[in-house]
PDB file of C-alpha atoms in Angstrom:
ATOM      1  CA  MET N 562     -77.866 -80.214  32.289  1.00  0.00           C
ATOM      2  CA  LYS N 563     -74.723 -82.350  32.059  1.00  0.00           C
ATOM      3  CA  ARG N 564     -73.295 -83.595  35.312  1.00  0.00           C
ATOM      4  CA  ALA N 565     -69.557 -83.646  35.959  1.00  0.00           C
ATOM      5  CA  LEU N 566     -67.690 -86.911  35.692  1.00  0.00           C
ATOM      6  CA  GLN N 567     -66.734 -88.184  39.129  1.00  0.00           C
ATOM      7  CA  LEU N 568     -63.287 -89.603  39.900  1.00  0.00           C
ATOM      8  CA  HIS N 569     -64.668 -93.022  40.914  1.00  0.00           C
ATOM      9  CA  GLU N 570     -66.399 -93.296  37.510  1.00  0.00           C
ATOM     10  CA  VAL N 571     -63.118 -93.109  35.593  1.00  0.00           C
ATOM     11  CA  THR N 572     -61.764 -96.511  34.608  1.00  0.00           C
ATOM     12  CA  LEU N 573     -58.966 -97.581  32.355  1.00  0.00           C
ATOM     13  CA  ARG N 574     -59.890 -99.092  29.012  1.00  0.00           C
ATOM     14  CA  HIS N 575     -58.002-102.282  29.896  1.00  0.00           C
ATOM     15  CA  GLY N 576     -58.267-102.103  33.685  1.00  0.00           C
ATOM     16  CA  LYS N 577     -57.919-105.829  34.388  1.00  0.00           C
ATOM     17  CA  ARG N 578     -54.755-106.174  32.298  1.00  0.00           C
ATOM     18  CA  TYR N 579     -53.354-103.015  33.865  1.00  0.00           C
ATOM     19  CA  GLN N 580     -53.955-104.386  37.372  1.00  0.00           C
ATOM     20  CA  LEU N 581     -52.503-107.774  36.434  1.00  0.00           C
ATOM     21  CA  VAL N 582     -49.290-106.181  35.125  1.00  0.00           C
ATOM     22  CA  ARG N 583     -49.097-103.880  38.168  1.00  0.00           C
ATOM     23  CA  ARG N 584     -49.518-106.780  40.596  1.00  0.00           C
ATOM     24  CA  ALA N 585     -46.930-108.848  38.735  1.00  0.00           C
ATOM     25  CA  PHE N 586     -44.510-105.924  38.964  1.00  0.00           C
ATOM     26  CA  LEU N 587     -45.244-105.584  42.700  1.00  0.00           C
ATOM     27  CA  ALA N 588     -44.638-109.308  43.186  1.00  0.00           C
ATOM     28  CA  LEU N 589     -41.307-108.947  41.374  1.00  0.00           C
ATOM     29  CA  SER N 590     -40.449-105.988  43.607  1.00  0.00           C
ATOM     30  CA  VAL N 591     -41.156-107.980  46.782  1.00  0.00           C
ATOM     31  CA  ALA N 592     -39.244-110.980  45.438  1.00  0.00           C
ATOM     32  CA  LEU N 593     -36.243-108.789  44.598  1.00  0.00           C
ATOM     33  CA  THR N 594     -36.364-107.198  48.053  1.00  0.00           C
ATOM     34  CA  PHE N 595     -35.848-110.582  49.676  1.00  0.00           C
ATOM     35  CA  ALA N 596     -33.833-112.319  46.940  1.00  0.00           C
ATOM     36  CA  LEU N 597     -31.195-109.682  46.093  1.00  0.00           C
ATOM     37  CA  PRO N 598     -29.360-109.836  49.443  1.00  0.00           C
ATOM     38  CA  VAL N 599     -29.216-113.637  49.224  1.00  0.00           C
ATOM     39  CA  TRP N 600     -28.147-113.464  45.583  1.00  0.00           C
ATOM     40  CA  HIS N 601     -25.382-110.959  46.375  1.00  0.00           C
ATOM     41  CA  ALA N 602     -24.139-112.969  49.352  1.00  0.00           C
ATOM     42  CA  HIS N 603     -24.001-116.101  47.212  1.00  0.00           C
ATOM     43  CA  ALA N 604     -22.110-114.242  44.450  1.00  0.00           C
ATOM     44  CA  LEU N 605     -19.606-112.869  46.966  1.00  0.00           C
ATOM     45  CA  GLU N 606     -19.170-116.283  48.590  1.00  0.00           C
ATOM     46  CA  LYS N 607     -18.480-117.940  45.231  1.00  0.00           C
ATOM     47  CA  GLU N 608     -16.385-114.915  44.128  1.00  0.00           C
ATOM     48  CA  THR N 609     -18.390-114.558  40.933  1.00  0.00           C
ATOM     49  CA  ALA N 610     -19.597-111.409  39.212  1.00  0.00           C
ATOM     50  CA  LEU N 611     -22.539-109.631  40.781  1.00  0.00           C
ATOM     51  CA  PRO N 612     -25.924-110.113  39.112  1.00  0.00           C
ATOM     52  CA  PRO N 613     -27.189-107.610  36.519  1.00  0.00           C
ATOM     53  CA  LEU N 614     -29.863-106.454  38.992  1.00  0.00           C
ATOM     54  CA  THR N 615     -28.421-104.586  41.924  1.00  0.00           C
ATOM     55  CA  GLY N 616     -29.733-102.077  44.413  1.00  0.00           C
ATOM     56  CA  ALA N 617     -32.293-101.683  47.136  1.00  0.00           C
ATOM     57  CA  PRO N 618     -36.046-101.013  47.261  1.00  0.00           C
ATOM     58  CA  THR N 619     -35.380 -97.311  46.729  1.00  0.00           C
ATOM     59  CA  SER N 620     -32.869 -97.648  43.897  1.00  0.00           C
ATOM     60  CA  VAL N 621     -32.567-100.530  41.481  1.00  0.00           C
ATOM     61  CA  TRP N 622     -30.057-100.767  38.647  1.00  0.00           C
ATOM     62  CA  VAL N 623     -31.626-102.692  35.765  1.00  0.00           C
ATOM     63  CA  GLY N 624     -29.242-103.340  32.894  1.00  0.00           C
ATOM     64  CA  PHE N 625     -28.394 -99.910  31.539  1.00  0.00           C
ATOM     65  CA  PHE N 626     -30.609 -97.612  33.622  1.00  0.00           C
ATOM     66  CA  GLU N 627     -31.422 -96.996  37.259  1.00  0.00           C
ATOM     67  CA  LEU N 628     -34.872 -96.588  38.813  1.00  0.00           C
ATOM     68  CA  VAL N 629     -34.670 -94.266  41.803  1.00  0.00           C
ATOM     69  CA  ASP N 630     -37.374 -93.477  44.332  1.00  0.00           C
ATOM     70  CA  PRO N 631     -38.503 -89.831  43.986  1.00  0.00           C
ATOM     71  CA  LEU N 632     -38.405 -89.228  47.770  1.00  0.00           C
ATOM     72  CA  GLU N 633     -34.824 -90.472  47.986  1.00  0.00           C
ATOM     73  CA  THR N 634     -33.954 -88.229  45.036  1.00  0.00           C
ATOM     74  CA  LEU N 635     -35.576 -85.247  46.733  1.00  0.00           C
ATOM     75  CA  ALA N 636     -33.517 -85.926  49.850  1.00  0.00           C
ATOM     76  CA  VAL N 637     -30.324 -85.987  47.763  1.00  0.00           C
ATOM     77  CA  ILE N 638     -31.300 -82.768  45.970  1.00  0.00           C
ATOM     78  CA  LEU N 639     -31.952 -81.012  49.297  1.00  0.00           C
ATOM     79  CA  LEU N 640     -28.648 -82.278  50.649  1.00  0.00           C
ATOM     80  CA  ARG N 641     -26.297 -81.893  47.659  1.00  0.00           C
ATOM     81  CA  GLY N 642     -28.147 -79.812  45.076  1.00  0.00           C
ATOM     82  CA  LEU N 643     -29.319 -80.679  41.589  1.00  0.00           C
ATOM     83  CA  ASN N 644     -26.790 -81.910  39.032  1.00  0.00           C
ATOM     84  CA  ALA N 645     -26.875 -83.469  35.538  1.00  0.00           C
ATOM     85  CA  PRO N 646     -26.156 -87.099  36.536  1.00  0.00           C
ATOM     86  CA  LEU N 647     -28.944 -86.946  39.111  1.00  0.00           C
ATOM     87  CA  VAL N 648     -31.366 -85.621  36.504  1.00  0.00           C
ATOM     88  CA  TRP N 649     -30.488 -88.502  34.138  1.00  0.00           C
ATOM     89  CA  THR N 650     -30.874 -90.977  36.993  1.00  0.00           C
ATOM     90  CA  VAL N 651     -34.309 -89.773  38.005  1.00  0.00           C
ATOM     91  CA  LEU N 652     -35.614 -89.216  34.453  1.00  0.00           C
ATOM     92  CA  PRO N 653     -36.774 -92.841  33.776  1.00  0.00           C
ATOM     93  CA  GLY N 654     -38.727 -92.844  37.052  1.00  0.00           C
ATOM     94  CA  VAL N 655     -40.331 -89.483  36.305  1.00  0.00           C
ATOM     95  CA  LEU N 656     -41.341 -90.679  32.838  1.00  0.00           C
ATOM     96  CA  LEU N 657     -42.874 -93.825  34.345  1.00  0.00           C
ATOM     97  CA  VAL N 658     -44.806 -91.671  36.843  1.00  0.00           C
ATOM     98  CA  VAL N 659     -46.128 -89.510  33.983  1.00  0.00           C
ATOM     99  CA  VAL N 660     -47.222 -92.569  31.977  1.00  0.00           C
ATOM    100  CA  LEU N 661     -48.406 -94.894  34.773  1.00  0.00           C
ATOM    101  CA  GLY N 662     -49.363 -92.570  37.631  1.00  0.00           C
ATOM    102  CA  ARG N 663     -48.156 -93.472  41.123  1.00  0.00           C
ATOM    103  CA  PHE N 664     -45.431 -95.712  39.751  1.00  0.00           C
ATOM    104  CA  PHE N 665     -43.232 -96.067  42.823  1.00  0.00           C
ATOM    105  CA  CYS N 666     -45.988 -96.296  45.409  1.00  0.00           C
ATOM    106  CA  GLY N 667     -48.369 -98.342  43.275  1.00  0.00           C
ATOM    107  CA  TRP N 668     -45.999-100.418  41.140  1.00  0.00           C
ATOM    108  CA  ALA N 669     -42.493-100.700  42.566  1.00  0.00           C
ATOM    109  CA  CYS N 670     -42.608-100.207  46.333  1.00  0.00           C
ATOM    110  CA  PRO N 671     -42.442-103.517  48.228  1.00  0.00           C
ATOM    111  CA  TYR N 672     -43.820-101.852  51.356  1.00  0.00           C
ATOM    112  CA  LEU N 673     -47.517-101.976  50.408  1.00  0.00           C
ATOM    113  CA  PRO N 674     -47.702-105.739  49.647  1.00  0.00           C
ATOM    114  CA  ILE N 675     -45.756-106.461  52.837  1.00  0.00           C
ATOM    115  CA  LEU N 676     -48.124-104.175  54.760  1.00  0.00           C
ATOM    116  CA  ALA N 677     -51.118-105.992  53.208  1.00  0.00           C
ATOM    117  CA  ALA N 678     -49.649-109.346  54.291  1.00  0.00           C
ATOM    118  CA  SER N 679     -49.112-107.939  57.771  1.00  0.00           C
ATOM    119  CA  ASN N 680     -52.713-106.740  57.945  1.00  0.00           C
ATOM    120  CA  ALA N 681     -53.926-110.156  56.785  1.00  0.00           C
ATOM    121  CA  ALA N 682     -51.848-111.808  59.525  1.00  0.00           C
ATOM    122  CA  ARG N 683     -53.346-109.392  62.086  1.00  0.00           C
ATOM    123  CA  PHE N 684     -56.836-110.311  60.851  1.00  0.00           C
ATOM    124  CA  VAL N 685     -56.095-114.034  61.221  1.00  0.00           C
ATOM    125  CA  CYS N 686     -54.677-113.446  64.727  1.00  0.00           C
ATOM    126  CA  ALA N 687     -57.818-111.515  65.698  1.00  0.00           C
ATOM    127  CA  ARG N 688     -60.011-114.351  64.377  1.00  0.00           C
ATOM    128  CA  LEU N 689     -58.004-116.840  66.450  1.00  0.00           C
ATOM    129  CA  GLY N 690     -58.410-114.675  69.546  1.00  0.00           C
ATOM    130  CA  ILE N 691     -54.769-113.614  69.712  1.00  0.00           C
ATOM    131  CA  PRO N 692     -54.620-109.981  70.833  1.00  0.00           C
ATOM    132  CA  THR N 693     -52.676-107.544  68.658  1.00  0.00           C
ATOM    133  CA  ALA N 694     -51.592-104.039  69.538  1.00  0.00           C
ATOM    134  CA  ASP N 695     -53.358-101.343  67.569  1.00  0.00           C
ATOM    135  CA  LEU N 696     -51.918 -97.838  67.551  1.00  0.00           C
ATOM    136  CA  LYS N 697     -53.907 -95.268  65.591  1.00  0.00           C
ATOM    137  CA  LEU N 698     -52.021 -92.180  64.435  1.00  0.00           C
ATOM    138  CA  PRO N 699     -53.462 -89.193  62.590  1.00  0.00           C
ATOM    139  CA  ARG N 700     -53.044 -89.468  58.793  1.00  0.00           C
ATOM    140  CA  ILE N 701     -50.927 -86.324  58.731  1.00  0.00           C
ATOM    141  CA  THR N 702     -48.260 -87.923  60.954  1.00  0.00           C
ATOM    142  CA  SER N 703     -46.391 -89.530  58.042  1.00  0.00           C
ATOM    143  CA  ARG N 704     -46.252 -86.267  56.110  1.00  0.00           C
ATOM    144  CA  VAL N 705     -45.039 -84.300  59.119  1.00  0.00           C
ATOM    145  CA  VAL N 706     -42.320 -86.894  59.783  1.00  0.00           C
ATOM    146  CA  MET N 707     -41.306 -86.919  56.102  1.00  0.00           C
ATOM    147  CA  VAL N 708     -40.989 -83.120  55.868  1.00  0.00           C
ATOM    148  CA  GLY N 709     -39.191 -82.997  59.223  1.00  0.00           C
ATOM    149  CA  VAL N 710     -36.706 -85.682  58.212  1.00  0.00           C
ATOM    150  CA  LEU N 711     -36.029 -83.954  54.871  1.00  0.00           C
ATOM    151  CA  LEU N 712     -35.501 -80.556  56.495  1.00  0.00           C
ATOM    152  CA  ILE N 713     -33.419 -81.812  59.436  1.00  0.00           C
ATOM    153  CA  GLY N 714     -31.312 -83.998  57.128  1.00  0.00           C
ATOM    154  CA  SER N 715     -30.545 -81.098  54.810  1.00  0.00           C
ATOM    155  CA  ALA N 716     -29.823 -78.795  57.763  1.00  0.00           C
ATOM    156  CA  VAL N 717     -27.335 -81.148  59.428  1.00  0.00           C
ATOM    157  CA  GLY N 718     -25.877 -82.387  56.127  1.00  0.00           C
ATOM    158  CA  THR N 719     -26.694 -86.094  56.286  1.00  0.00           C
ATOM    159  CA  GLN N 720     -29.206 -88.524  54.847  1.00  0.00           C
ATOM    160  CA  LEU N 721     -31.886 -89.319  57.428  1.00  0.00           C
ATOM    161  CA  VAL N 722     -34.553 -90.563  55.013  1.00  0.00           C
ATOM    162  CA  PRO N 723     -33.242 -94.170  54.924  1.00  0.00           C
ATOM    163  CA  LEU N 724     -33.683 -94.372  58.693  1.00  0.00           C
ATOM    164  CA  VAL N 725     -37.461 -93.839  58.630  1.00  0.00           C
ATOM    165  CA  TYR N 726     -38.664 -94.350  55.052  1.00  0.00           C
ATOM    166  CA  PRO N 727     -40.388 -97.796  54.914  1.00  0.00           C
ATOM    167  CA  PRO N 728     -38.961 -99.015  51.572  1.00  0.00           C
ATOM    168  CA  ALA N 729     -35.455 -98.102  52.743  1.00  0.00           C
ATOM    169  CA  VAL N 730     -35.996 -99.717  56.148  1.00  0.00           C
ATOM    170  CA  ILE N 731     -37.054-102.983  54.479  1.00  0.00           C
TER     171      ILE N 731
END
């Protein structure tokens, strides 16, 4: 009798190259998160044109197209409704999600590498005997907060997602 293929047994044909490209993209995302504000301030100070890359961790304009975070797009749809320009804006991101999987969370979001660095710093502090606060929340907490923020924001007619969504907070 054949046994079913398990999820952990599935690997990409070129897994190491895939991970290398993904990590390079994440590094670029983190670098842009910290460099873009400095770059923009410098351009404004020198009164020169803004750089070709503009935006924030949840929306980045790259040349001729914009990559928009799906959660931010959902918040806009709930608040304002769906329209053609919004569909064209979110289409490149949706196509990247179809091709690459969790594109925004796994490839473009600067939050996870920053969180990993934070966890590494906590580990080093613990090894040095420096106490760190540790608050454990149930895993469902983030989903409940996300749904609540989306619903409350659409009910009161304002964007609340940027106030609590980690990539937007960064």
